[in-house]
Amino acid sequence: MDYSNPFDRPQGLFLILRNPQQQYSLWPEHCALPAGWQIISGPQNQQQCYAWLENNWQQLVPASFAASCPERQP
């Protein structure tokens, strides 16, 4: 199957990116990085990325919001 969207390619290699609000994203290795995001891990396949995220990303609330709402902090 041919995938036109690079985010849908299970055989592709991906990076894990993080933005200043401590949010993460899977990102195709060959795509330009979005402004303000930094590479945290990769390149690796999707399953390895999902495993990394599951083990390392426990707080889904953006850091800026969590800081203003103490009841949201882990």
Short mmCIF file of N, CA, C and O in Angstrom, two decimals:
data_model
loop_
_atom_site.label_atom_id
_atom_site.label_comp_id
_atom_site.label_asym_id
_atom_site.label_seq_id
_atom_site.Cartn_x
_atom_site.Cartn_y
_atom_site.Cartn_z
N MET A 1 0.84 -1.18 0.00
CA MET A 1 0.00 0.00 0.00
C MET A 1 0.89 1.24 0.00
O MET A 1 1.85 1.34 0.75
N ASP A 2 0.55 2.21 -0.82
CA ASP A 2 1.29 3.45 -0.91
C ASP A 2 0.63 4.49 -0.01
O ASP A 2 -0.58 4.70 -0.08
N TYR A 3 1.42 5.12 0.86
CA TYR A 3 0.90 6.12 1.79
C TYR A 3 1.30 7.50 1.32
O TYR A 3 2.49 7.79 1.17
N SER A 4 0.33 8.37 1.08
CA SER A 4 0.64 9.74 0.66
C SER A 4 0.95 10.64 1.86
O SER A 4 1.62 11.65 1.72
N ASN A 5 0.46 10.28 3.03
CA ASN A 5 0.71 11.06 4.24
C ASN A 5 1.89 10.43 4.99
O ASN A 5 1.81 9.28 5.42
N PRO A 6 3.00 11.17 5.18
CA PRO A 6 4.17 10.58 5.83
C PRO A 6 3.92 10.15 7.28
O PRO A 6 4.64 9.32 7.81
N PHE A 7 2.88 10.68 7.91
CA PHE A 7 2.55 10.29 9.28
C PHE A 7 1.89 8.92 9.34
O PHE A 7 1.78 8.32 10.40
N ASP A 8 1.39 8.43 8.21
CA ASP A 8 0.68 7.15 8.15
C ASP A 8 1.54 5.99 7.70
O ASP A 8 1.04 4.89 7.57
N ARG A 9 2.82 6.21 7.44
CA ARG A 9 3.69 5.17 6.91
C ARG A 9 4.26 4.31 8.03
O ARG A 9 5.24 4.68 8.67
N PRO A 10 3.68 3.15 8.29
CA PRO A 10 4.18 2.32 9.39
C PRO A 10 5.61 1.84 9.19
O PRO A 10 6.31 1.53 10.15
N GLN A 11 6.08 1.78 7.94
CA GLN A 11 7.45 1.35 7.68
C GLN A 11 8.44 2.50 7.74
O GLN A 11 9.64 2.30 7.63
N GLY A 12 7.97 3.73 7.96
CA GLY A 12 8.84 4.89 8.01
C GLY A 12 9.59 5.00 9.32
O GLY A 12 9.31 4.30 10.29
N LEU A 13 10.55 5.91 9.34
CA LEU A 13 11.28 6.21 10.57
C LEU A 13 10.78 7.55 11.10
O LEU A 13 10.51 8.48 10.34
N PHE A 14 10.68 7.63 12.43
CA PHE A 14 10.10 8.79 13.08
C PHE A 14 11.01 9.32 14.18
O PHE A 14 11.82 8.60 14.75
N LEU A 15 10.84 10.59 14.45
CA LEU A 15 11.49 11.25 15.57
C LEU A 15 10.43 11.53 16.63
O LEU A 15 9.24 11.64 16.31
N ILE A 16 10.85 11.67 17.85
CA ILE A 16 9.96 12.17 18.90
C ILE A 16 10.42 13.60 19.18
O ILE A 16 11.60 13.84 19.47
N LEU A 17 9.50 14.53 19.04
CA LEU A 17 9.80 15.94 19.25
C LEU A 17 9.11 16.42 20.52
O LEU A 17 8.10 15.86 20.94
N ARG A 18 9.67 17.49 21.11
CA ARG A 18 9.05 18.12 22.28
C ARG A 18 9.05 19.63 22.05
O ARG A 18 10.03 20.20 21.58
N ASN A 19 7.94 20.26 22.44
CA ASN A 19 7.86 21.72 22.32
C ASN A 19 8.11 22.35 23.69
O ASN A 19 8.22 21.65 24.70
N PRO A 20 8.19 23.68 23.77
CA PRO A 20 8.45 24.33 25.06
C PRO A 20 7.39 24.07 26.13
O PRO A 20 7.66 24.22 27.31
N GLN A 21 6.18 23.67 25.75
CA GLN A 21 5.13 23.36 26.72
C GLN A 21 5.18 21.90 27.18
O GLN A 21 4.25 21.42 27.82
N GLN A 22 6.27 21.20 26.84
CA GLN A 22 6.48 19.81 27.24
C GLN A 22 5.48 18.85 26.60
O GLN A 22 5.15 17.81 27.17
N GLN A 23 4.98 19.20 25.43
CA GLN A 23 4.12 18.30 24.66
C GLN A 23 4.99 17.58 23.65
O GLN A 23 5.99 18.11 23.18
N TYR A 24 4.62 16.35 23.30
CA TYR A 24 5.42 15.52 22.40
C TYR A 24 4.66 15.24 21.11
O TYR A 24 3.45 15.30 21.06
N SER A 25 5.44 14.90 20.08
CA SER A 25 4.86 14.56 18.79
C SER A 25 5.75 13.55 18.08
O SER A 25 6.97 13.64 18.15
N LEU A 26 5.12 12.59 17.41
CA LEU A 26 5.82 11.73 16.47
C LEU A 26 5.98 12.52 15.19
O LEU A 26 5.02 13.16 14.75
N TRP A 27 7.17 12.49 14.59
CA TRP A 27 7.42 13.30 13.40
C TRP A 27 8.23 12.49 12.40
O TRP A 27 9.25 11.90 12.76
N PRO A 28 7.78 12.44 11.14
CA PRO A 28 8.53 11.71 10.12
C PRO A 28 9.96 12.26 10.02
O PRO A 28 10.17 13.48 9.98
N GLU A 29 10.92 11.36 9.99
CA GLU A 29 12.33 11.75 9.99
C GLU A 29 12.69 12.68 8.84
O GLU A 29 13.48 13.61 9.00
N HIS A 30 12.11 12.45 7.69
CA HIS A 30 12.50 13.22 6.50
C HIS A 30 11.79 14.57 6.37
O HIS A 30 12.10 15.34 5.47
N CYS A 31 10.87 14.89 7.26
CA CYS A 31 10.15 16.17 7.19
C CYS A 31 10.88 17.24 7.99
O CYS A 31 11.50 16.95 9.02
N ALA A 32 10.79 18.48 7.54
CA ALA A 32 11.40 19.60 8.26
C ALA A 32 10.76 19.73 9.65
O ALA A 32 9.55 19.50 9.80
N LEU A 33 11.58 20.07 10.62
CA LEU A 33 11.07 20.22 11.99
C LEU A 33 10.25 21.50 12.11
O LEU A 33 10.62 22.53 11.56
N PRO A 34 9.15 21.45 12.87
CA PRO A 34 8.37 22.67 13.11
C PRO A 34 9.15 23.60 14.05
O PRO A 34 9.90 23.14 14.91
N ALA A 35 8.96 24.88 13.88
CA ALA A 35 9.66 25.88 14.71
C ALA A 35 9.34 25.67 16.19
O ALA A 35 8.20 25.42 16.56
N GLY A 36 10.37 25.74 17.01
CA GLY A 36 10.19 25.65 18.45
C GLY A 36 10.21 24.23 19.01
O GLY A 36 10.17 24.05 20.21
N TRP A 37 10.27 23.23 18.18
CA TRP A 37 10.30 21.84 18.62
C TRP A 37 11.73 21.32 18.58
O TRP A 37 12.50 21.70 17.71
N GLN A 38 12.06 20.43 19.51
CA GLN A 38 13.40 19.83 19.52
C GLN A 38 13.29 18.31 19.47
O GLN A 38 12.31 17.74 19.95
N ILE A 39 14.31 17.68 18.91
CA ILE A 39 14.34 16.22 18.82
C ILE A 39 14.71 15.65 20.19
O ILE A 39 15.69 16.06 20.80
N ILE A 40 13.91 14.71 20.65
CA ILE A 40 14.13 14.05 21.93
C ILE A 40 14.64 12.62 21.73
O ILE A 40 15.45 12.13 22.49
N SER A 41 14.15 11.95 20.68
CA SER A 41 14.50 10.56 20.45
C SER A 41 14.34 10.24 18.97
O SER A 41 13.55 10.86 18.28
N GLY A 42 15.04 9.20 18.53
CA GLY A 42 14.88 8.73 17.16
C GLY A 42 16.13 8.99 16.35
O GLY A 42 17.11 9.48 16.87
N PRO A 43 16.08 8.61 15.10
CA PRO A 43 14.95 8.02 14.38
C PRO A 43 14.76 6.55 14.75
O PRO A 43 15.71 5.84 15.06
N GLN A 44 13.50 6.16 14.74
CA GLN A 44 13.12 4.78 15.05
C GLN A 44 11.75 4.51 14.45
O GLN A 44 11.07 5.42 13.99
N ASN A 45 11.35 3.24 14.47
CA ASN A 45 10.04 2.90 13.88
C ASN A 45 8.91 3.34 14.80
O ASN A 45 9.14 3.72 15.95
N GLN A 46 7.68 3.29 14.28
CA GLN A 46 6.52 3.76 15.05
C GLN A 46 6.37 3.04 16.37
O GLN A 46 6.11 3.66 17.39
N GLN A 47 6.52 1.72 16.37
CA GLN A 47 6.32 0.97 17.61
C GLN A 47 7.32 1.36 18.68
O GLN A 47 6.98 1.47 19.86
N GLN A 48 8.57 1.60 18.28
CA GLN A 48 9.57 2.05 19.25
C GLN A 48 9.22 3.44 19.78
O GLN A 48 9.39 3.71 20.97
N CYS A 49 8.73 4.30 18.92
CA CYS A 49 8.30 5.63 19.36
C CYS A 49 7.14 5.54 20.34
O CYS A 49 7.13 6.21 21.37
N TYR A 50 6.15 4.71 20.02
CA TYR A 50 5.00 4.56 20.91
C TYR A 50 5.44 4.03 22.27
O TYR A 50 4.95 4.48 23.31
N ALA A 51 6.38 3.09 22.28
CA ALA A 51 6.88 2.55 23.55
C ALA A 51 7.59 3.63 24.35
O ALA A 51 7.40 3.74 25.56
N TRP A 52 8.40 4.46 23.68
CA TRP A 52 9.09 5.55 24.36
C TRP A 52 8.09 6.52 24.97
O TRP A 52 8.22 6.91 26.13
N LEU A 53 7.09 6.91 24.18
CA LEU A 53 6.08 7.84 24.69
C LEU A 53 5.33 7.27 25.88
O LEU A 53 5.09 7.96 26.87
N GLU A 54 4.97 6.00 25.80
CA GLU A 54 4.24 5.37 26.90
C GLU A 54 5.07 5.36 28.19
O GLU A 54 4.54 5.56 29.28
N ASN A 55 6.38 5.18 28.06
CA ASN A 55 7.25 5.12 29.23
C ASN A 55 7.69 6.48 29.75
O ASN A 55 8.10 6.60 30.90
N ASN A 56 7.62 7.52 28.92
CA ASN A 56 8.22 8.80 29.29
C ASN A 56 7.28 9.99 29.33
O ASN A 56 7.66 11.03 29.85
N TRP A 57 6.10 9.86 28.77
CA TRP A 57 5.19 11.02 28.72
C TRP A 57 3.97 10.72 29.58
O TRP A 57 3.02 10.12 29.14
N GLN A 58 4.02 11.17 30.80
CA GLN A 58 2.96 10.88 31.75
C GLN A 58 1.97 12.03 31.90
O GLN A 58 0.85 11.83 32.34
N GLN A 59 2.37 13.23 31.55
CA GLN A 59 1.53 14.41 31.75
C GLN A 59 1.07 14.95 30.39
O GLN A 59 1.85 15.51 29.65
N LEU A 60 -0.20 14.77 30.07
CA LEU A 60 -0.73 15.23 28.80
C LEU A 60 -1.09 16.71 28.78
O LEU A 60 -1.24 17.31 27.74
N VAL A 61 -1.21 17.30 29.95
CA VAL A 61 -1.57 18.71 30.05
C VAL A 61 -0.33 19.56 29.76
O VAL A 61 0.74 19.29 30.30
N PRO A 62 -0.43 20.58 28.89
CA PRO A 62 0.72 21.44 28.62
C PRO A 62 1.31 22.02 29.90
O PRO A 62 0.58 22.38 30.83
N ALA A 63 2.63 22.12 29.96
CA ALA A 63 3.32 22.59 31.16
C ALA A 63 2.84 23.96 31.60
O ALA A 63 2.68 24.22 32.79
N SER A 64 2.59 24.85 30.65
CA SER A 64 2.14 26.20 31.02
C SER A 64 0.77 26.17 31.71
O SER A 64 0.52 26.93 32.63
N PHE A 65 -0.10 25.28 31.29
CA PHE A 65 -1.42 25.16 31.91
C PHE A 65 -1.31 24.46 33.27
O PHE A 65 -1.92 24.88 34.24
N ALA A 66 -0.51 23.40 33.33
CA ALA A 66 -0.35 22.65 34.58
C ALA A 66 0.23 23.54 35.67
O ALA A 66 -0.17 23.45 36.83
N ALA A 67 1.16 24.44 35.31
CA ALA A 67 1.77 25.33 36.29
C ALA A 67 0.75 26.29 36.89
O ALA A 67 0.87 26.68 38.05
N SER A 68 -0.26 26.65 36.11
CA SER A 68 -1.27 27.58 36.61
C SER A 68 -2.40 26.89 37.35
O SER A 68 -3.24 27.57 37.95
N CYS A 69 -2.45 25.57 37.31
CA CYS A 69 -3.51 24.78 37.97
C CYS A 69 -2.87 23.69 38.83
O CYS A 69 -2.67 22.58 38.37
N PRO A 70 -2.56 23.98 40.08
CA PRO A 70 -1.89 22.99 40.94
C PRO A 70 -2.62 21.65 41.01
O PRO A 70 -1.99 20.61 41.15
N GLU A 71 -3.94 21.64 40.89
CA GLU A 71 -4.67 20.37 40.98
C GLU A 71 -4.41 19.48 39.76
O GLU A 71 -4.70 18.30 39.79
N ARG A 72 -3.84 20.03 38.70
CA ARG A 72 -3.54 19.27 37.50
C ARG A 72 -2.16 18.64 37.52
O ARG A 72 -1.80 17.85 36.68
N GLN A 73 -1.32 19.01 38.47
CA GLN A 73 0.05 18.52 38.49
C GLN A 73 0.07 17.08 39.00
O GLN A 73 -0.74 16.72 39.87
N PRO A 74 1.01 16.28 38.44
CA PRO A 74 1.07 14.86 38.86
C PRO A 74 1.46 14.68 40.29
O PRO A 74 2.02 15.48 40.93
#
